[in-house]
Amino acid sequence: MAVVFEKPKSMADVTLHYCPGCTHGIIHRLVCEVIDEMGI
């Protein structure tokens, strides 16, 4: 089976306490993906 989604490597392996209705978790993940793509 192909991997569809994978956590960004720059994202720490900790529990985030964002509420389900806000978009902070999505923004956090997107920023980490950009950091990985840029190699920072």
mmCIF file of C-alpha atoms in Angstrom:
data_model
loop_
_atom_site.group_PDB
_atom_site.id
_atom_site.type_symbol
_atom_site.label_atom_id
_atom_site.label_comp_id
_atom_site.label_asym_id
_atom_site.label_seq_id
_atom_site.Cartn_x
_atom_site.Cartn_y
_atom_site.Cartn_z
ATOM 1 C CA MET A 1 0.000 0.000 0.000
ATOM 2 C CA ALA A 2 1.338 3.456 -0.877
ATOM 3 C CA VAL A 3 1.968 6.079 1.795
ATOM 4 C CA VAL A 4 -0.516 8.916 1.310
ATOM 5 C CA PHE A 5 0.389 11.122 4.270
ATOM 6 C CA GLU A 6 3.512 11.285 6.388
ATOM 7 C CA LYS A 7 4.316 13.600 9.286
ATOM 8 C CA PRO A 8 6.995 16.171 8.348
ATOM 9 C CA LYS A 9 10.445 15.249 9.645
ATOM 10 C CA SER A 10 10.960 18.678 11.259
ATOM 11 C CA MET A 11 7.804 18.271 13.347
ATOM 12 C CA ALA A 12 8.654 17.169 16.896
ATOM 13 C CA ASP A 13 7.085 13.979 18.197
ATOM 14 C CA VAL A 14 5.033 15.631 20.959
ATOM 15 C CA THR A 15 1.322 15.920 21.607
ATOM 16 C CA LEU A 16 -0.089 19.226 20.387
ATOM 17 C CA HIS A 17 -2.967 20.745 22.335
ATOM 18 C CA TYR A 18 -4.755 22.591 19.559
ATOM 19 C CA CYS A 19 -8.532 22.546 19.605
ATOM 20 C CA PRO A 20 -10.137 20.562 16.742
ATOM 21 C CA GLY A 21 -11.972 23.606 15.357
ATOM 22 C CA CYS A 22 -9.002 25.918 14.906
ATOM 23 C CA THR A 23 -6.561 25.734 12.025
ATOM 24 C CA HIS A 24 -3.394 26.046 14.120
ATOM 25 C CA GLY A 25 -2.521 22.359 13.665
ATOM 26 C CA ILE A 26 -2.837 22.610 9.882
ATOM 27 C CA ILE A 27 -0.719 25.762 9.771
ATOM 28 C CA HIS A 28 1.897 24.157 12.049
ATOM 29 C CA ARG A 29 2.131 21.128 9.729
ATOM 30 C CA LEU A 30 2.360 23.293 6.590
ATOM 31 C CA VAL A 31 5.178 25.384 8.068
ATOM 32 C CA CYS A 32 7.060 22.183 8.963
ATOM 33 C CA GLU A 33 6.579 20.845 5.417
ATOM 34 C CA VAL A 34 8.060 24.044 3.954
ATOM 35 C CA ILE A 35 11.016 23.835 6.364
ATOM 36 C CA ASP A 36 11.642 20.262 5.165
ATOM 37 C CA GLU A 37 11.354 21.246 1.487
ATOM 38 C CA MET A 38 13.790 24.147 1.928
ATOM 39 C CA GLY A 39 16.241 21.985 3.884
ATOM 40 C CA ILE A 40 16.435 24.381 6.820
#
